[in-house]
Amino acid sequence: MTPPTTSSAPSSLVPLAFGDLQGCRQPFQQLLAKAAPPAGTPLWFAGDLINRGAESLATLRDVIALGERAVPVLGNHDLHLLSVSAGIRTSKKGDTIDDILAAPDAADLIEWVRHRPLAHFDNGMLMVHAGVLPQWDATLTLELADELQRALRAPSWKETLAGLYGNAPNRWKPGLKGIERLRVTCSALTRMRFCTADGTMDFSSSGTLASAPPGCVPWFEVPSRKTADVTVVFGHWAALGLLLRDNLIGLDSGCVWGEKLSAVRLAQNPAERTLTQVDCDSCGVPRGGN
Ligand SMILES: [Mn+2]
């Protein structure tokens, strides 16, 4: 059998995927050293590289310095950084993005963030920050993510970004157009945790499975979810903790809340996936939502 060709440089090395760094630079460096991936290994990041942790600027610089090896997707905190920089939102209590905004090269840093993708697919693995709606297969997910990332790279990106906030519409329809289509896409890819069986998103809980809103399940538990045939890699849900199933890898194990930072080697064969973790004692702030 001929293996499928991919466009992903630099090699056929198995990627190493990291959970939400959220500005936790020391744990990131410790985990990278501990996992010790072979030179050139692609390093995937499930989004929220920055914010809430102690060293947002230094963490962002570390990831940028990895060059093409770094494969991040955008999370809600990354988009928040863009929004604050653009004057669309104000900084919130607990934010730790001021060092980025005050950096002499802030404009370049913001440009780098703004040009990151919202979904990444390679070798049967689909990575997003938060989740995918049950009606979306991997192909549609990538198409919708591409629509959104192109809008965020366009000259009118600030207008687009300003229009992405809000909980409605909270359900996908193929006929959705314009900013509502982009908003549903953004909500699912960067914010969703719970939804109903028909894919109606509910943003009222960021807690554990026991805190599911009435009638809701975690997005990945919806029966007949159309991405069940690929392995979905995601972050965002610290209260869920690390989740390792054959076709599902939830990587946010709450580093910024003083728990752990996780990295998983994304082997095709689930039995060959390896987990590496480090403790995160002093990076973040007291638990209070994410
Ligand atoms: Mn998040």
GROMACS .gro file of C-alpha atoms and ligand atoms in nm:
model
  291
    1MET     CA    1   0.000   0.000   0.000
    2THR     CA    2   0.128   0.344  -0.085
    3PRO     CA    3   0.101   0.584   0.204
    4PRO     CA    4  -0.100   0.896   0.125
    5THR     CA    5   0.109   1.193   0.031
    6THR     CA    6   0.080   1.502   0.241
    7SER     CA    7   0.200   1.854   0.194
    8SER     CA    8   0.319   1.889   0.548
    9ALA     CA    9   0.689   1.957   0.569
   10PRO     CA   10   0.933   1.860   0.681
   11SER     CA   11   0.907   1.484   0.712
   12SER     CA   12   0.705   1.182   0.805
   13LEU     CA   13   0.793   1.227   1.171
   14VAL     CA   14   0.501   1.167   1.405
   15PRO     CA   15   0.373   1.501   1.537
   16LEU     CA   16   0.377   1.586   1.906
   17ALA     CA   17   0.064   1.772   2.016
   18PHE     CA   18   0.052   2.009   2.313
   19GLY     CA   19  -0.244   2.121   2.519
   20ASP     CA   20  -0.328   2.484   2.593
   21LEU     CA   21  -0.009   2.668   2.693
   22GLN     CA   22  -0.187   2.989   2.799
   23GLY     CA   23   0.140   3.167   2.861
   24CYS     CA   24   0.289   2.892   3.078
   25ARG     CA   25   0.635   2.908   2.936
   26GLN     CA   26   0.833   2.715   3.195
   27PRO     CA   27   0.604   2.413   3.188
   28PHE     CA   28   0.615   2.423   2.809
   29GLN     CA   29   0.994   2.421   2.801
   30GLN     CA   30   1.005   2.146   3.065
   31LEU     CA   31   0.756   1.936   2.873
   32LEU     CA   32   0.937   1.981   2.544
   33ALA     CA   33   1.262   1.870   2.707
   34LYS     CA   34   1.092   1.576   2.877
   35ALA     CA   35   0.916   1.453   2.563
   36ALA     CA   36   1.239   1.503   2.366
   37PRO     CA   37   1.090   1.462   2.018
   38PRO     CA   38   1.335   1.385   1.736
   39ALA     CA   39   1.477   1.690   1.558
   40GLY     CA   40   1.230   1.830   1.309
   41THR     CA   41   0.923   1.674   1.470
   42PRO     CA   42   0.613   1.883   1.393
   43LEU     CA   43   0.482   2.039   1.712
   44TRP     CA   44   0.106   2.086   1.717
   45PHE     CA   45  -0.063   2.327   1.957
   46ALA     CA   46  -0.433   2.301   2.034
   47GLY     CA   47  -0.479   2.677   2.067
   48ASP     CA   48  -0.481   2.935   2.347
   49LEU     CA   49  -0.106   2.979   2.333
   50ILE     CA   50  -0.139   3.283   2.555
   51ASN     CA   51  -0.336   3.453   2.834
   52ARG     CA   52  -0.404   3.386   3.201
   53GLY     CA   53  -0.054   3.246   3.255
   54ALA     CA   54   0.258   3.427   3.374
   55GLU     CA   55   0.454   3.466   3.051
   56SER     CA   56   0.235   3.525   2.749
   57LEU     CA   57   0.491   3.724   2.551
   58ALA     CA   58   0.780   3.484   2.607
   59THR     CA   59   0.560   3.183   2.530
   60LEU     CA   60   0.442   3.338   2.205
   61ARG     CA   61   0.801   3.418   2.108
   62ASP     CA   62   0.903   3.058   2.182
   63VAL     CA   63   0.636   2.918   1.952
   64ILE     CA   64   0.710   3.167   1.675
   65ALA     CA   65   1.080   3.078   1.701
   66LEU     CA   66   0.997   2.717   1.617
   67GLY     CA   67   0.924   2.834   1.264
   68GLU     CA   68   0.746   2.589   1.036
   69ARG     CA   69   0.765   2.312   1.292
   70ALA     CA   70   0.498   2.489   1.495
   71VAL     CA   71   0.142   2.406   1.393
   72PRO     CA   72  -0.098   2.600   1.615
   73VAL     CA   73  -0.471   2.655   1.570
   74LEU     CA   74  -0.641   2.964   1.705
   75GLY     CA   75  -0.829   2.952   2.034
   76ASN     CA   76  -1.065   3.195   2.201
   77HIS     CA   77  -0.784   3.356   2.399
   78ASP     CA   78  -0.577   3.408   2.083
   79LEU     CA   79  -0.877   3.575   1.918
   80HIS     CA   80  -0.927   3.784   2.232
   81LEU     CA   81  -0.572   3.912   2.194
   82LEU     CA   82  -0.650   4.018   1.837
   83SER     CA   83  -0.971   4.187   1.950
   84VAL     CA   84  -0.804   4.383   2.230
   85SER     CA   85  -0.524   4.488   1.996
   86ALA     CA   86  -0.783   4.609   1.745
   87GLY     CA   87  -0.983   4.802   2.004
   88ILE     CA   88  -1.282   4.572   1.962
   89ARG     CA   89  -1.274   4.446   2.321
   90THR     CA   90  -1.113   4.565   2.641
   91SER     CA   91  -0.876   4.364   2.850
   92LYS     CA   92  -1.051   4.161   3.119
   93LYS     CA   93  -0.961   4.090   3.478
   94GLY     CA   94  -0.710   3.808   3.480
   95ASP     CA   95  -0.583   3.876   3.130
   96THR     CA   96  -0.207   3.857   3.092
   97ILE     CA   97  -0.166   3.991   2.740
   98ASP     CA   98  -0.036   4.340   2.824
   99ASP     CA   99   0.324   4.233   2.771
  100ILE     CA  100   0.241   4.132   2.413
  101LEU     CA  101   0.050   4.452   2.342
  102ALA     CA  102   0.335   4.663   2.483
  103ALA     CA  103   0.614   4.483   2.300
  104PRO     CA  104   0.814   4.693   2.055
  105ASP     CA  105   0.724   4.445   1.782
  106ALA     CA  106   0.362   4.402   1.891
  107ALA     CA  107   0.234   4.466   1.540
  108ASP     CA  108   0.442   4.177   1.404
  109LEU     CA  109   0.330   3.945   1.683
  110ILE     CA  110  -0.034   4.028   1.619
  111GLU     CA  111   0.014   3.969   1.247
  112TRP     CA  112   0.161   3.627   1.317
  113VAL     CA  113  -0.132   3.530   1.538
  114ARG     CA  114  -0.384   3.665   1.288
  115HIS     CA  115  -0.248   3.440   1.015
  116ARG     CA  116  -0.274   3.113   1.206
  117PRO     CA  117  -0.537   2.860   1.095
  118LEU     CA  118  -0.851   2.757   1.283
  119ALA     CA  119  -0.825   2.390   1.194
  120HIS     CA  120  -0.547   2.161   1.082
  121PHE     CA  121  -0.569   1.818   0.921
  122ASP     CA  122  -0.293   1.574   0.848
  123ASN     CA  123  -0.271   1.199   0.826
  124GLY     CA  124  -0.619   1.130   0.964
  125MET     CA  125  -0.586   1.377   1.251
  126LEU     CA  126  -0.807   1.686   1.273
  127MET     CA  127  -0.704   1.951   1.524
  128VAL     CA  128  -0.928   2.235   1.642
  129HIS     CA  129  -0.926   2.436   1.964
  130ALA     CA  130  -1.271   2.358   2.103
  131GLY     CA  131  -1.485   2.126   1.891
  132VAL     CA  132  -1.669   2.039   1.573
  133LEU     CA  133  -2.044   2.030   1.521
  134PRO     CA  134  -2.202   1.687   1.469
  135GLN     CA  135  -2.322   1.775   1.116
  136TRP     CA  136  -1.970   1.858   1.000
  137ASP     CA  137  -1.742   1.598   0.852
  138ALA     CA  138  -1.370   1.666   0.834
  139THR     CA  139  -1.393   1.811   0.484
  140LEU     CA  140  -1.667   2.059   0.573
  141THR     CA  141  -1.490   2.150   0.897
  142LEU     CA  142  -1.178   2.240   0.702
  143GLU     CA  143  -1.379   2.437   0.444
  144LEU     CA  144  -1.553   2.640   0.713
  145ALA     CA  145  -1.230   2.696   0.903
  146ASP     CA  146  -1.072   2.814   0.578
  147GLU     CA  147  -1.356   3.060   0.515
  148LEU     CA  148  -1.304   3.205   0.862
  149GLN     CA  149  -0.927   3.223   0.842
  150ARG     CA  150  -0.944   3.392   0.503
  151ALA     CA  151  -1.184   3.650   0.648
  152LEU     CA  152  -0.943   3.711   0.937
  153ARG     CA  153  -0.656   3.761   0.694
  154ALA     CA  154  -0.848   4.004   0.473
  155PRO     CA  155  -0.818   4.384   0.494
  156SER     CA  156  -1.160   4.395   0.664
  157TRP     CA  157  -1.047   4.160   0.942
  158LYS     CA  158  -1.139   4.394   1.226
  159GLU     CA  159  -1.497   4.417   1.107
  160THR     CA  160  -1.512   4.039   1.080
  161LEU     CA  161  -1.361   3.990   1.424
  162ALA     CA  162  -1.607   4.233   1.583
  163GLY     CA  163  -1.891   4.034   1.428
  164LEU     CA  164  -1.778   3.698   1.565
  165TYR     CA  165  -1.890   3.763   1.923
  166GLY     CA  166  -2.228   3.650   2.047
  167ASN     CA  167  -2.405   3.321   2.110
  168ALA     CA  168  -2.655   3.337   1.824
  169PRO     CA  169  -2.705   3.166   1.594
  170ASN     CA  170  -2.611   2.866   1.805
  171ARG     CA  171  -2.684   2.604   1.544
  172TRP     CA  172  -2.542   2.519   1.204
  173LYS     CA  173  -2.754   2.542   0.891
  174PRO     CA  174  -2.602   2.487   0.547
  175GLY     CA  175  -2.774   2.801   0.416
  176LEU     CA  176  -2.613   3.033   0.668
  177LYS     CA  177  -2.429   3.318   0.501
  178GLY     CA  178  -2.205   3.609   0.581
  179ILE     CA  179  -2.110   3.697   0.932
  180GLU     CA  180  -2.362   3.455   1.089
  181ARG     CA  181  -2.196   3.166   0.909
  182LEU     CA  182  -1.855   3.282   1.029
  183ARG     CA  183  -1.987   3.332   1.384
  184VAL     CA  184  -2.127   2.978   1.411
  185THR     CA  185  -1.802   2.844   1.273
  186CYS     CA  186  -1.600   3.046   1.524
  187SER     CA  187  -1.824   2.950   1.816
  188ALA     CA  188  -1.791   2.579   1.742
  189LEU     CA  189  -1.420   2.576   1.664
  190THR     CA  190  -1.307   2.803   1.948
  191ARG     CA  191  -1.572   2.806   2.225
  192MET     CA  192  -1.804   2.503   2.223
  193ARG     CA  193  -1.814   2.242   2.498
  194PHE     CA  194  -2.174   2.125   2.523
  195CYS     CA  195  -2.448   2.090   2.263
  196THR     CA  196  -2.775   1.906   2.217
  197ALA     CA  197  -2.815   1.593   2.006
  198ASP     CA  198  -2.913   1.811   1.709
  199GLY     CA  199  -2.599   2.023   1.748
  200THR     CA  200  -2.745   2.331   1.919
  201MET     CA  201  -2.457   2.480   2.116
  202ASP     CA  202  -2.502   2.582   2.481
  203PHE     CA  203  -2.235   2.810   2.626
  204SER     CA  204  -2.371   2.828   2.981
  205SER     CA  205  -2.127   2.578   3.131
  206SER     CA  206  -1.752   2.549   3.120
  207GLY     CA  207  -1.743   2.287   3.392
  208THR     CA  208  -1.714   1.914   3.423
  209LEU     CA  209  -1.943   1.658   3.261
  210ALA     CA  210  -2.161   1.677   3.573
  211SER     CA  211  -2.234   2.040   3.490
  212ALA     CA  212  -2.390   1.966   3.150
  213PRO     CA  213  -2.683   2.199   3.077
  214PRO     CA  214  -3.020   2.021   3.055
  215GLY     CA  215  -3.051   1.821   2.735
  216CYS     CA  216  -2.685   1.869   2.647
  217VAL     CA  217  -2.390   1.637   2.605
  218PRO     CA  218  -2.026   1.709   2.529
  219TRP     CA  219  -2.000   1.788   2.157
  220PHE     CA  220  -1.799   1.471   2.095
  221GLU     CA  221  -2.066   1.245   2.247
  222VAL     CA  222  -2.338   1.329   1.995
  223PRO     CA  223  -2.440   1.001   1.829
  224SER     CA  224  -2.343   0.979   1.462
  225ARG     CA  225  -2.108   1.276   1.481
  226LYS     CA  226  -1.965   1.298   1.129
  227THR     CA  227  -1.604   1.339   1.240
  228ALA     CA  228  -1.611   1.006   1.423
  229ASP     CA  229  -1.408   0.855   1.137
  230VAL     CA  230  -1.103   1.074   1.202
  231THR     CA  231  -0.909   1.143   1.521
  232VAL     CA  232  -1.008   1.482   1.657
  233VAL     CA  233  -0.742   1.660   1.864
  234PHE     CA  234  -0.863   1.950   2.077
  235GLY     CA  235  -0.798   2.162   2.385
  236HIS     CA  236  -1.007   2.430   2.560
  237TRP     CA  237  -1.183   2.216   2.818
  238ALA     CA  238  -0.966   2.214   3.128
  239ALA     CA  239  -1.245   2.092   3.351
  240LEU     CA  240  -1.278   1.783   3.133
  241GLY     CA  241  -0.912   1.703   3.178
  242LEU     CA  242  -0.702   1.481   2.958
  243LEU     CA  243  -0.911   1.258   2.733
  244LEU     CA  244  -0.753   0.979   2.533
  245ARG     CA  245  -0.969   0.764   2.310
  246ASP     CA  246  -0.883   0.597   1.981
  247ASN     CA  247  -1.050   0.874   1.780
  248LEU     CA  248  -1.046   1.161   2.030
  249ILE     CA  249  -0.762   1.340   2.208
  250GLY     CA  250  -0.852   1.615   2.455
  251LEU     CA  251  -0.531   1.784   2.562
  252ASP     CA  252  -0.620   2.062   2.805
  253SER     CA  253  -0.525   1.923   3.143
  254GLY     CA  254  -0.542   2.257   3.325
  255CYS     CA  255  -0.184   2.379   3.332
  256VAL     CA  256  -0.284   2.738   3.391
  257TRP     CA  257  -0.498   2.623   3.685
  258GLY     CA  258  -0.198   2.462   3.852
  259GLU     CA  259  -0.260   2.112   3.721
  260LYS     CA  260  -0.069   1.957   3.432
  261LEU     CA  261   0.054   2.037   3.083
  262SER     CA  262   0.021   1.744   2.844
  263ALA     CA  263   0.174   1.639   2.515
  264VAL     CA  264   0.069   1.336   2.311
  265ARG     CA  265   0.263   1.173   2.030
  266LEU     CA  266   0.006   1.150   1.752
  267ALA     CA  267   0.081   0.804   1.616
  268GLN     CA  268  -0.178   0.661   1.378
  269ASN     CA  269  -0.202   0.350   1.586
  270PRO     CA  270  -0.361   0.444   1.921
  271ALA     CA  271  -0.146   0.185   2.097
  272GLU     CA  272   0.164   0.373   1.986
  273ARG     CA  273   0.055   0.710   2.119
  274THR     CA  274   0.253   0.821   2.419
  275LEU     CA  275   0.160   1.076   2.681
  276THR     CA  276   0.409   1.307   2.850
  277GLN     CA  277   0.309   1.547   3.126
  278VAL     CA  278   0.464   1.800   3.362
  279ASP     CA  279   0.322   1.961   3.675
  280CYS     CA  280   0.228   2.327   3.657
  281ASP     CA  281   0.264   2.468   4.005
  282SER     CA  282   0.311   2.837   3.967
  283CYS     CA  283   0.217   2.951   3.620
  284GLY     CA  284  -0.135   3.067   3.647
  285VAL     CA  285  -0.401   3.227   3.852
  286PRO     CA  286  -0.672   3.092   4.081
  287ARG     CA  287  -0.938   2.893   3.902
  288GLY     CA  288  -1.219   3.110   3.781
  289GLY     CA  289  -1.333   3.004   3.438
  290ASN     CA  290  -1.152   2.973   3.111
  291MN      MN  291  -1.004   2.809   2.512
   0.00000   0.00000   0.00000
